[in-house]
Amino acid sequence: MEVKVRYAPSPTGLQHIGGVRTALFNYFFAKSQGGKFILRVEDTDQERYSDESLQDLYDTLEWLNIKWDEGPVVGGPNGPYIQSERFDLYQKYAKQLVEDGHAYYCYCSSERLDEVRKQQQESKSSYQGYDRHCRNLSPEEIAEKEKEGIKPVIRLKVPTEGKTTFHDVLMGDITRKNKDISPDPILLKSDGFPTYHLANVIDDHLMGITHIMRAQEWIPSGPLHILLYKAFGWEPPVYCHLPMVMGKDGKKLSKRHGSTSVRDFREKGYLPEALMNYVTLVGWSFDSEREFFSQEELEKLFDITKISKSPGIFDYKKLDWFNGQYIRMMSDEDLGKALLPYLQKAGYVDGEFIGDKKAKFEELVVAVKPRLKVLSDIVGLAYFLFTTPEVAPAEMFVAKKMDLKSSYEALVKDYEIIKSNLDNGKSFEDAEADITQMAKDIGVKVNGVFTPLRVALTSTTVSLPMSDTYNLLGKEESYRRIEAALKMLEKEVQ
RNA sequence: GGUCCCUUCGUCUAACGGUUAGGACGAAAGAUUCUCAGUCUUUAAAUAGGGGUUCGAUUCCCCUAGGGACUACCA
C-alpha cells in the first residue's frame, strides 16, 4: 500500500520551527517510502485565522523547497484541501453520528460551561471537564431549546466504561480508560465548523492518509480519535507521535526563547539548507557520525524508526554553526547574490554592483565569507566600507600595553611606512610586513601598532584584516581616514 | 489536582545484553595570526536513584525521583 502522509497546520500564525519540523518528518518519510505528501489547511478556527498566516505557510514551504503532491494550489483527487471549503462534509458526518447514537446536541451556553469549570477548579474536583448535562435530553427538552433559537454544538458520546488503546510506532501501545478521556468533547461548533478532532478524522480517512505523524502533544487525544474512527466504522491509520521541540528551559519552544518563526530565521539570513539540516536533527539522527545531509539525501535516508522518543531542545548555537558551515560551502558568486539584499536593505547600495564596484564586492565577499554566521552579519562587517564613520574616540586607538602617546606615534609610523611603500610601487602587503618589523624594532607587540591603524580605517576595534580593509577602501579614502585620525589624536596627546 | 508520555556529557545524539560509553555543538587550552573570525590540535564533560532478571546490563522488568504534554465552541 502506498504511504500517504499529511502536514495539516492551521493558519493562525507564522510557521513555527516545531511545525516545520513536523512537516519535514512527514515529507521525508513519504519520499523515502515512495509515497505521497499532502498539505491540508485546517482553517476551522474562524477567530484566529489570518490570510497572512496562510501566505506565510506557502512562502515557508517554498523557501524550504518542500513541494506537496496534493493540496491547495496543486489540487488532487481528494480535494478540496482547505477545510473551510469542506464545510458541508463535516455537517453531514456529524449529523450521521447523532443519528447513529454516537453523538448528541448540546445547548449549554458558554457561560454555564465557564461556571462549571470554575466550580471544578475551586473545589479541586478530580473530575475536570464537561458535566454531560445535555447527554440525555428528552425529545421534548430538545424541542424546547430549539424553539428558544439556541444554536447547539454536537458532542461525542464518550463511553464511561472500558478503555481505549491505540498503537504508536515509537511509543508502543498507549491505553487510556474511557472515563479519563475528555468527557464528550465538541465535534461541531455552534457556528457549524468542526473542531480539530472531527475534521482531522474525517479528512484523514477520506484522503486516504496511512500514517499520522504529529507532535507528542496530541498523544492525550489519541484514544479519542480512535473512538471517532470506531463510531464511523473506519480503520484508523498508523500513528507516530513526534518528540516535541523545546526551548533552553525545557518548555515548549516559544517566542521568549528567541526566534521561532521560519520567517525570522529567513530574514536574519539563515540558509534553507542549513535550517532544514539542523531542524531534521532535532529528534532524529542517522548514525553516530554523520550530520550533514542534503535534502535529496534525506529524501532517501530518512528512517522513521530512528526518531527519538524524548523531547529535544532547540540549540540556536548549533544552528549558527551549521549555517556558517553552509555559507562556507557556497560559491563566492552565490554568496554574493545572497548577500546583496542585506546590503540593499541596510541602505548601503541600491541596485546591483557593476564594473569596478563589482570587483570590489567580490573581494568583500571573499574576505567576509569565513566570518559570517548568518547573512545579515554582512551589515556589521561592511559598515566601514559603505558609510563614513566618525573618527573613533581616542581610547579606542589604544591596544593593551599601549598608551595614547605610543599609539599615536605608532599610527604616525604606520602612515609613513604605508606611504613610502606605495610611493615606491610596492603593495600594501609589503607595507604590512614593514610595520610588523617596525613593531619588533621598537619593542612593541604587533597588535599595538595595528590597532591604531585598524581604528583609523574602520572606527572599530574588530574588523577585516588590514590588507582587505585597505584594498576595499582604496588609497585615497584610506589616507583620508588616517589623516583624520592623526589630527584628532594629535590634539588629544597634547 | 487528574491522565498520559519521557529520562546517556550543559545541548543534539550513537552504542538494538559483552565498547577504554563514540561523534557533533558549546566550553576550556594551545597552534596559526594585526583584531575578529576561520582552520588545526588537545582537554574536561553523561548512562537520574534504588531494586531485580542475567555469567554479564546504558540496553529488559519494577519502584522512586525529576521533567514535559494534555485537561477550550484552539489546533
Coordinates of C-alpha atoms (C1' of nucleotides) in Angstrom, one line a residue:
Chain A
M1 CA 0.0 0.0 0.0
E2 CA 1.3 3.5 -0.9
V3 CA 2.3 5.6 2.0
K4 CA 0.3 8.8 2.3
V5 CA 1.0 11.4 5.0
R6 CA -0.1 14.9 5.5
Y7 CA 1.0 18.2 7.1
A8 CA -2.1 19.9 8.4
P9 CA -1.3 23.3 10.0
S10 CA -3.8 25.9 11.0
P11 CA -3.1 29.3 9.5
T12 CA -3.3 31.2 12.8
G13 CA 0.2 32.4 13.0
L14 CA 3.6 32.3 11.3
Q15 CA 5.1 28.9 10.6
H16 CA 6.9 27.8 13.7
I17 CA 10.1 25.7 13.9
G18 CA 8.2 22.9 15.6
G19 CA 5.6 22.9 12.9
V20 CA 8.1 22.9 10.1
R21 CA 9.9 20.0 11.8
T22 CA 6.7 18.0 11.7
A23 CA 6.3 18.9 8.0
L24 CA 9.9 17.9 7.3
F25 CA 9.5 14.5 9.0
N26 CA 6.3 13.8 7.1
Y27 CA 7.8 14.9 3.9
F28 CA 11.0 12.9 4.2
F29 CA 9.1 9.8 5.4
A30 CA 6.8 10.0 2.4
K31 CA 9.7 10.5 0.0
S32 CA 11.8 7.7 1.5
Q33 CA 8.8 5.3 1.1
G34 CA 7.9 6.4 -2.4
G35 CA 4.7 7.8 -1.0
K36 CA 2.7 11.0 -1.2
F37 CA 2.9 14.1 0.9
I38 CA -0.3 16.0 1.3
L39 CA -0.8 19.6 2.5
R40 CA -4.1 20.4 4.2
V41 CA -5.1 23.7 5.6
E42 CA -7.0 23.4 8.9
D43 CA -8.7 26.8 9.0
T44 CA -11.7 25.8 11.1
D45 CA -10.9 28.4 13.7
Q46 CA -12.6 31.5 12.3
E47 CA -11.5 33.7 15.1
R48 CA -7.8 33.2 14.8
Y49 CA -7.5 32.6 11.0
S50 CA -5.5 35.1 9.0
D51 CA -4.6 35.4 5.3
E52 CA -1.1 36.4 6.2
S53 CA -0.6 33.1 8.0
L54 CA -1.8 31.2 5.0
Q55 CA 0.6 33.1 2.8
D56 CA 3.4 32.5 5.3
L57 CA 2.7 28.8 5.1
Y58 CA 3.1 28.7 1.3
D59 CA 6.2 31.0 1.4
T60 CA 7.8 28.9 4.1
L61 CA 7.4 25.6 2.3
E62 CA 8.5 27.2 -1.0
W63 CA 11.6 28.7 0.6
L64 CA 12.5 25.3 2.1
N65 CA 11.8 23.7 -1.3
I66 CA 9.1 21.3 0.1
K67 CA 6.6 20.5 -2.6
W68 CA 3.3 18.8 -1.8
D69 CA 1.8 16.1 -4.0
E70 CA -1.7 17.0 -3.2
G71 CA -3.1 20.1 -1.5
P72 CA -4.1 23.7 -2.1
V73 CA -2.9 25.3 -5.3
V74 CA -1.8 22.0 -6.9
G75 CA -5.1 20.2 -6.2
G76 CA -5.5 16.4 -6.2
P77 CA -8.2 13.7 -6.2
N78 CA -9.4 14.2 -2.6
G79 CA -9.9 18.0 -2.6
P80 CA -10.7 20.5 -1.5
Y81 CA -7.7 20.6 0.8
I82 CA -8.8 23.7 2.7
Q83 CA -11.2 22.7 5.5
S84 CA -13.4 25.7 5.3
E85 CA -14.3 24.6 1.8
R86 CA -15.3 21.2 3.1
F87 CA -17.9 22.7 5.5
D88 CA -20.9 20.7 4.3
L89 CA -19.0 17.5 4.7
Y90 CA -18.5 17.8 8.4
Q91 CA -22.1 18.7 8.9
K92 CA -23.1 15.6 7.2
Y93 CA -20.8 13.3 9.1
A94 CA -21.6 15.0 12.5
K95 CA -25.3 14.5 11.9
Q96 CA -24.8 10.9 11.0
L97 CA -23.0 10.4 14.3
V98 CA -26.0 11.9 16.1
E99 CA -28.4 9.6 14.2
D100 CA -26.3 6.6 15.0
G101 CA -26.4 7.5 18.7
H102 CA -22.6 8.2 18.9
A103 CA -23.1 11.9 19.4
Y104 CA -25.7 14.4 20.7
Y105 CA -26.7 18.0 20.6
C106 CA -25.7 20.2 23.4
Y107 CA -27.4 23.5 24.2
C108 CA -25.2 24.6 27.1
S109 CA -24.2 28.3 27.0
S110 CA -20.5 29.1 27.3
E111 CA -21.4 31.0 30.4
R112 CA -22.7 27.8 32.0
L113 CA -19.6 25.9 30.8
D114 CA -17.4 28.6 32.4
E115 CA -19.3 28.3 35.6
V116 CA -18.9 24.5 35.7
R117 CA -15.2 24.8 35.0
K118 CA -14.8 27.4 37.7
Q119 CA -16.5 25.3 40.3
Q120 CA -14.5 22.2 39.4
Q121 CA -11.3 24.2 39.9
E122 CA -12.3 25.8 43.1
S123 CA -13.4 22.5 44.7
K124 CA -10.3 20.9 43.3
S125 CA -12.5 18.2 41.9
S126 CA -10.8 15.2 40.4
Y127 CA -13.3 15.4 37.7
Q128 CA -12.5 18.0 35.1
G129 CA -14.5 18.8 32.1
Y130 CA -18.0 18.9 30.7
D131 CA -20.6 17.5 33.1
R132 CA -22.6 15.8 30.3
H133 CA -25.6 18.0 31.1
C134 CA -27.2 17.5 27.6
R135 CA -26.2 13.9 27.1
N136 CA -29.7 12.6 27.9
L137 CA -32.0 15.4 27.0
S138 CA -35.5 14.2 26.1
P139 CA -37.0 15.0 22.7
E140 CA -39.3 17.5 24.4
E141 CA -36.4 19.3 26.1
I142 CA -34.6 19.4 22.8
A143 CA -37.6 20.8 21.0
E144 CA -37.9 23.5 23.6
K145 CA -34.3 24.5 23.3
E146 CA -34.7 24.6 19.5
K147 CA -37.7 26.8 19.9
E148 CA -35.6 29.2 22.0
G149 CA -33.4 29.5 19.0
I150 CA -30.2 28.2 20.7
K151 CA -27.7 27.0 18.3
P152 CA -26.4 23.7 19.6
V153 CA -23.0 22.1 19.3
I154 CA -22.6 18.4 18.7
R155 CA -20.7 16.4 21.3
L156 CA -19.3 12.9 21.1
K157 CA -20.7 10.4 23.5
V158 CA -17.6 9.1 25.1
P159 CA -18.2 5.7 26.8
T160 CA -17.9 5.9 30.6
E161 CA -16.8 2.3 31.0
G162 CA -13.9 0.4 29.5
K163 CA -10.7 1.6 27.9
T164 CA -9.3 2.5 24.6
T165 CA -5.9 1.7 23.2
F166 CA -4.0 2.9 20.2
H167 CA -0.7 1.8 18.8
D168 CA 2.2 4.3 18.2
V169 CA 5.2 3.3 16.1
L170 CA 7.6 4.9 18.5
M171 CA 5.8 4.6 21.9
G172 CA 4.1 1.2 21.5
D173 CA 0.6 0.8 22.9
I174 CA -1.0 3.7 24.7
T175 CA -4.1 2.9 26.7
R176 CA -6.5 5.2 28.5
K177 CA -9.5 4.5 30.5
N178 CA -12.6 5.8 28.7
K179 CA -13.6 7.7 31.8
D180 CA -10.3 9.6 31.7
I181 CA -10.8 10.7 28.1
S182 CA -12.1 14.2 27.6
P183 CA -15.8 14.0 28.6
D184 CA -17.9 14.4 25.5
P185 CA -15.7 16.8 23.5
I186 CA -17.3 19.1 21.0
L187 CA -17.2 17.8 17.4
L188 CA -19.1 20.5 15.7
K189 CA -19.1 24.1 17.0
S190 CA -22.2 26.2 17.1
D191 CA -21.0 28.2 14.1
G192 CA -21.2 24.9 12.2
F193 CA -17.4 24.5 11.9
P194 CA -15.9 21.2 13.1
T195 CA -13.3 21.1 15.8
Y196 CA -9.9 19.6 15.1
H197 CA -11.0 16.2 16.4
L198 CA -13.8 15.7 14.0
A199 CA -12.2 17.4 11.0
N200 CA -8.9 15.5 11.2
V201 CA -10.5 12.1 11.5
I202 CA -12.9 12.7 8.6
D203 CA -10.3 14.2 6.3
D204 CA -7.6 11.7 7.1
H205 CA -10.0 8.9 6.3
L206 CA -11.4 10.5 3.2
M207 CA -7.9 11.5 1.9
G208 CA -6.6 8.0 2.5
I209 CA -3.9 9.0 5.0
T210 CA -1.9 5.9 6.0
H211 CA 0.4 7.4 8.7
I212 CA -0.2 10.2 11.1
M213 CA 3.0 11.9 12.2
R214 CA 2.2 14.7 14.5
A215 CA 3.7 16.2 17.7
Q216 CA 3.5 14.4 21.0
E217 CA 1.2 17.0 22.4
W218 CA -1.5 15.1 20.6
I219 CA -1.0 11.8 22.4
P220 CA -3.7 12.5 25.0
S221 CA -6.3 12.9 22.3
G222 CA -5.2 9.7 20.5
P223 CA -7.8 7.4 22.2
L224 CA -10.4 10.0 21.5
H225 CA -9.7 9.8 17.8
I226 CA -9.8 6.0 17.9
L227 CA -13.3 6.3 19.4
L228 CA -14.2 8.5 16.5
Y229 CA -12.9 6.0 13.9
K230 CA -14.8 3.3 15.7
A231 CA -18.0 5.4 15.7
F232 CA -17.7 5.9 11.9
G233 CA -16.7 2.3 11.4
W234 CA -13.4 3.3 9.9
E235 CA -9.9 1.7 10.2
P236 CA -7.6 4.1 11.9
P237 CA -4.2 5.0 10.3
V238 CA -0.8 4.2 11.8
Y239 CA 0.3 6.7 14.5
C240 CA 3.7 8.2 15.1
H241 CA 3.9 10.9 17.6
L242 CA 7.0 13.1 17.2
P243 CA 9.0 14.4 20.2
M244 CA 8.4 18.0 20.9
V245 CA 10.8 20.8 20.2
M246 CA 11.7 22.7 23.4
G247 CA 13.4 25.9 24.4
K248 CA 16.5 26.0 26.6
D249 CA 14.4 25.8 29.8
G250 CA 12.8 22.5 28.7
K251 CA 9.5 24.1 28.0
K252 CA 7.7 24.1 24.7
L253 CA 9.6 26.3 22.3
S254 CA 8.1 29.8 22.2
K255 CA 9.0 33.4 21.4
R256 CA 10.6 34.1 24.7
H257 CA 13.3 31.6 23.8
G258 CA 14.2 33.6 20.7
S259 CA 13.1 33.4 17.1
T260 CA 10.6 30.7 16.5
S261 CA 9.1 31.5 13.1
V262 CA 10.8 30.4 10.0
R263 CA 10.3 33.9 8.6
D264 CA 12.5 35.3 11.4
F265 CA 15.3 32.9 10.6
R266 CA 15.0 33.6 6.9
E267 CA 15.2 37.3 7.5
K268 CA 18.3 37.0 9.7
G269 CA 20.0 35.2 6.9
Y270 CA 19.8 31.5 7.7
L271 CA 20.0 29.4 4.6
P272 CA 17.1 27.0 4.0
E273 CA 19.6 24.1 3.5
A274 CA 21.1 24.8 6.9
L275 CA 17.8 25.2 8.7
M276 CA 16.4 22.1 7.1
N277 CA 19.5 20.1 8.0
Y278 CA 19.6 21.2 11.6
V279 CA 15.9 21.0 12.3
T280 CA 15.8 17.5 11.0
L281 CA 18.5 16.6 13.5
V282 CA 16.3 17.6 16.5
G283 CA 14.6 14.3 17.3
W284 CA 16.2 12.3 14.5
S285 CA 19.7 11.0 13.7
F286 CA 21.2 8.9 11.1
D287 CA 24.1 7.3 12.9
S288 CA 26.8 8.1 15.3
E289 CA 29.0 10.1 12.8
R290 CA 27.2 11.8 10.0
E291 CA 25.2 15.0 10.5
F292 CA 25.4 16.8 7.1
F293 CA 22.6 15.9 4.8
S294 CA 21.3 17.5 1.7
Q295 CA 17.6 17.5 1.0
E296 CA 18.0 14.8 -1.6
E297 CA 19.9 12.6 0.8
L298 CA 17.3 13.0 3.5
E299 CA 14.6 12.1 1.0
K300 CA 16.3 8.7 0.7
L301 CA 17.8 8.2 4.1
F302 CA 15.1 9.3 6.5
D303 CA 14.1 6.4 8.7
I304 CA 11.0 6.6 10.9
T305 CA 12.4 4.1 13.4
K306 CA 15.3 6.4 14.2
I307 CA 13.2 9.1 15.6
S308 CA 13.8 9.6 19.2
K309 CA 11.2 9.5 21.9
S310 CA 12.3 12.2 24.2
P311 CA 11.8 15.9 23.5
G312 CA 14.7 17.9 22.0
I313 CA 15.9 21.3 22.9
F314 CA 16.4 23.7 20.0
D315 CA 20.0 24.8 20.1
Y316 CA 20.4 28.2 18.4
K317 CA 24.2 28.0 18.6
K318 CA 24.4 24.7 16.8
L319 CA 22.1 26.1 14.1
D320 CA 24.5 29.1 13.8
W321 CA 27.4 26.7 13.4
F322 CA 25.5 24.7 10.7
N323 CA 24.7 27.9 8.9
G324 CA 28.3 29.1 9.0
Q325 CA 29.3 25.7 7.5
Y326 CA 26.8 26.0 4.7
I327 CA 27.8 29.6 4.0
R328 CA 31.4 28.4 3.6
M329 CA 30.3 25.7 1.2
M330 CA 28.7 28.2 -1.1
S331 CA 30.5 29.5 -4.1
D332 CA 31.6 33.1 -3.9
E333 CA 29.2 34.1 -6.6
D334 CA 26.2 32.5 -4.9
L335 CA 27.2 34.0 -1.6
G336 CA 27.4 37.4 -3.2
K337 CA 23.9 37.1 -4.6
A338 CA 22.6 36.0 -1.3
L339 CA 24.3 38.9 0.5
L340 CA 23.3 41.7 -1.8
P341 CA 19.7 42.1 -0.5
Y342 CA 21.1 42.6 3.0
L343 CA 23.3 45.5 1.8
Q344 CA 20.3 46.9 0.0
K345 CA 18.1 46.7 3.0
A346 CA 20.7 48.4 5.1
G347 CA 20.7 51.2 2.5
Y348 CA 24.3 50.7 1.6
V349 CA 23.7 50.1 -2.0
D350 CA 20.8 50.4 -4.4
G351 CA 20.7 48.0 -7.3
E352 CA 23.5 45.7 -8.4
F353 CA 27.2 46.2 -8.3
I354 CA 28.7 46.8 -11.7
G355 CA 32.1 47.4 -13.2
D356 CA 34.8 48.3 -10.6
K357 CA 32.3 48.1 -7.9
K358 CA 31.5 44.5 -8.8
A359 CA 35.1 43.5 -8.5
K360 CA 35.4 45.2 -5.1
F361 CA 32.2 43.5 -4.0
E362 CA 33.7 40.2 -4.9
E363 CA 36.8 41.0 -2.8
L364 CA 34.5 41.8 0.1
V365 CA 32.6 38.6 -0.3
V366 CA 35.8 36.6 -0.1
A367 CA 37.0 38.5 3.0
V368 CA 33.8 38.2 4.8
K369 CA 33.0 34.5 4.0
P370 CA 34.8 32.8 6.9
R371 CA 33.3 35.4 9.3
L372 CA 29.6 35.0 8.6
K373 CA 27.3 33.0 10.8
V374 CA 24.2 34.5 9.2
L375 CA 23.9 36.5 6.1
S376 CA 22.8 39.6 7.9
D377 CA 26.2 39.7 9.6
I378 CA 27.4 41.4 6.4
V379 CA 25.8 44.6 7.6
G380 CA 28.1 45.0 10.6
L381 CA 31.2 43.7 8.8
A382 CA 30.8 46.0 5.8
Y383 CA 29.6 49.1 7.7
F384 CA 33.1 50.7 7.5
L385 CA 33.0 50.4 3.7
F386 CA 29.6 51.7 2.8
T387 CA 29.4 54.5 5.3
T388 CA 31.8 57.2 6.5
P389 CA 32.0 56.5 10.2
E390 CA 33.0 59.3 12.6
V391 CA 36.6 59.2 13.9
A392 CA 36.5 56.9 16.9
P393 CA 37.2 58.2 20.4
A394 CA 40.9 58.3 21.4
E395 CA 40.7 55.4 23.9
M396 CA 39.8 53.0 21.1
F397 CA 43.1 53.5 19.4
V398 CA 45.0 52.2 22.4
A399 CA 45.7 48.5 22.5
K400 CA 46.7 46.5 25.5
K401 CA 50.1 47.5 26.9
M402 CA 50.0 50.7 24.9
D403 CA 49.1 54.3 25.9
L404 CA 47.7 57.2 24.0
K405 CA 51.0 58.7 23.1
S406 CA 52.7 55.5 21.9
S407 CA 49.5 54.6 19.9
Y408 CA 49.6 58.0 18.2
E409 CA 53.3 57.6 17.4
A410 CA 52.6 54.1 16.1
L411 CA 50.0 55.4 13.7
V412 CA 52.4 58.2 12.5
K413 CA 54.9 55.5 11.7
D414 CA 52.3 53.2 10.1
Y415 CA 51.3 56.0 7.8
E416 CA 54.9 56.8 6.9
I417 CA 55.6 53.2 6.1
I418 CA 52.5 52.8 4.1
K419 CA 53.2 55.9 2.1
S420 CA 56.7 55.1 1.4
N421 CA 55.9 51.6 0.2
L422 CA 53.1 52.6 -2.0
D423 CA 55.1 55.6 -3.4
N424 CA 57.8 53.2 -4.4
G425 CA 55.4 50.9 -6.3
K426 CA 55.2 48.4 -3.6
S427 CA 52.0 46.9 -2.3
F428 CA 50.1 47.3 1.0
E429 CA 51.1 43.8 1.9
D430 CA 54.7 44.9 1.7
A431 CA 53.9 47.8 4.0
E432 CA 52.3 45.4 6.5
A433 CA 55.5 43.4 6.6
D434 CA 57.4 46.6 7.3
I435 CA 55.0 47.6 10.0
T436 CA 55.4 44.2 11.7
Q437 CA 59.2 44.7 11.5
M438 CA 58.9 48.2 12.9
A439 CA 56.9 46.9 15.9
K440 CA 59.7 44.5 16.7
D441 CA 62.3 47.2 16.3
I442 CA 60.6 49.5 18.8
G443 CA 59.8 46.5 21.1
V444 CA 56.1 46.7 20.9
K445 CA 53.5 44.0 20.3
V446 CA 52.5 43.8 16.7
N447 CA 48.9 44.3 17.8
G448 CA 49.9 47.6 19.4
V449 CA 50.8 49.1 16.0
F450 CA 48.0 47.6 14.0
T451 CA 45.2 48.6 16.3
P452 CA 45.6 52.3 15.7
L453 CA 45.6 51.7 12.0
R454 CA 42.5 49.5 12.3
V455 CA 40.6 52.0 14.3
A456 CA 41.6 54.8 12.0
L457 CA 40.4 52.9 8.9
T458 CA 37.2 51.3 10.3
S459 CA 36.4 53.2 13.6
T460 CA 36.1 49.8 15.2
T461 CA 38.3 47.5 17.1
V462 CA 37.1 44.4 15.3
S463 CA 37.4 44.3 11.5
L464 CA 38.5 42.5 8.5
P465 CA 42.3 42.1 8.1
M466 CA 44.1 45.3 7.3
S467 CA 45.0 44.5 3.8
D468 CA 41.4 43.7 2.8
T469 CA 40.3 46.8 4.6
Y470 CA 42.8 49.0 2.7
N471 CA 42.2 47.4 -0.6
L472 CA 38.4 47.7 -0.2
L473 CA 38.6 51.3 0.9
G474 CA 41.2 52.4 -1.7
K475 CA 44.2 54.6 -1.3
E476 CA 42.5 57.9 -1.2
E477 CA 39.9 57.1 1.3
S478 CA 42.3 55.2 3.5
Y479 CA 44.7 58.2 3.6
R480 CA 41.9 60.5 4.4
R481 CA 40.8 58.4 7.3
I482 CA 44.3 58.0 8.7
E483 CA 44.9 61.7 8.5
A484 CA 41.6 62.5 10.2
A485 CA 42.6 60.1 13.0
L486 CA 46.0 61.6 13.3
K487 CA 44.6 65.1 13.5
M488 CA 42.3 64.1 16.3
L489 CA 45.0 62.1 18.2
E490 CA 47.5 64.9 17.9
K491 CA 45.2 67.2 19.9
E492 CA 44.5 64.5 22.5
V493 CA 48.2 63.8 23.1
Q494 CA 49.0 67.4 23.9
Chain B
rG1 C1' -5.3 18.2 41.0
rG2 C1' -6.2 14.1 37.2
rU3 C1' -4.4 11.4 32.9
rC4 C1' -0.6 10.1 29.6
rC5 C1' 4.5 10.3 27.9
rC6 C1' 9.7 10.9 28.5
rU7 C1' 15.0 10.3 31.2
rU8 C1' 23.1 8.7 28.1
rC9 C1' 28.2 14.6 28.7
rG10 C1' 25.4 21.7 29.6
rU11 C1' 22.8 20.6 24.4
rC12 C1' 21.7 17.2 19.9
rU13 C1' 22.7 12.2 19.9
rA14 C1' 25.4 6.8 18.9
rA15 C1' 26.0 2.2 21.2
rC16 C1' 19.2 -2.6 19.1
rG17 C1' 22.9 -7.7 26.8
rG18 C1' 29.5 -8.0 26.3
rU19 C1' 32.9 -0.9 23.8
rU20 C1' 38.6 2.3 27.3
rA21 C1' 30.2 4.5 26.7
rG22 C1' 31.6 7.1 20.4
rG23 C1' 30.6 11.7 17.5
rA24 C1' 28.9 16.9 17.0
rC25 C1' 27.6 21.9 19.1
rG26 C1' 29.0 24.6 23.2
rA27 C1' 33.0 25.3 26.9
rA28 C1' 38.3 25.4 28.2
rA29 C1' 43.5 25.3 26.5
rG30 C1' 47.1 25.5 22.6
rA31 C1' 48.9 26.5 17.4
rU32 C1' 48.3 29.9 13.1
rU33 C1' 47.5 35.4 13.4
rC34 C1' 47.3 42.7 13.0
rU35 C1' 41.7 42.4 15.8
rC36 C1' 37.6 39.2 14.9
rA37 C1' 36.5 35.1 12.6
rG38 C1' 38.1 30.6 10.2
rU39 C1' 41.2 26.3 10.2
rC40 C1' 44.1 22.6 13.0
rU41 C1' 45.4 20.0 17.8
rU42 C1' 44.1 18.8 22.8
rU43 C1' 41.2 18.6 27.4
rA44 C1' 37.1 18.4 30.7
rA45 C1' 32.2 16.6 30.5
rA46 C1' 27.0 11.5 30.7
rU47 C1' 24.2 6.2 31.4
rA48 C1' 18.8 10.3 37.4
rG49 C1' 18.5 7.0 42.1
rG50 C1' 17.1 2.1 44.1
rG51 C1' 15.8 -2.8 43.4
rG52 C1' 15.5 -7.0 40.4
rU53 C1' 16.3 -10.7 35.7
rU54 C1' 21.2 -12.4 33.8
rC55 C1' 27.6 -15.2 33.6
rG56 C1' 27.2 -10.0 32.2
rA57 C1' 23.2 -4.6 32.0
rU58 C1' 23.1 2.2 29.1
rU59 C1' 20.2 -1.7 26.8
rC60 C1' 14.9 -6.0 29.7
rC61 C1' 11.2 -5.6 34.3
rC62 C1' 9.5 -2.9 38.8
rC63 C1' 9.6 1.2 42.3
rU64 C1' 11.1 6.3 43.4
rA65 C1' 12.6 11.0 41.8
rG66 C1' 12.7 14.7 38.1
rG67 C1' 10.9 16.8 33.5
rG68 C1' 7.1 17.5 29.9
rA69 C1' 2.3 17.4 27.4
rC70 C1' -2.8 17.4 27.7
rU71 C1' -7.0 18.7 30.7
rA72 C1' -11.2 25.2 25.3
rC73 C1' -17.3 26.1 20.9
rC74 C1' -7.6 26.5 19.7
rA75 C1' -5.3 23.4 16.8

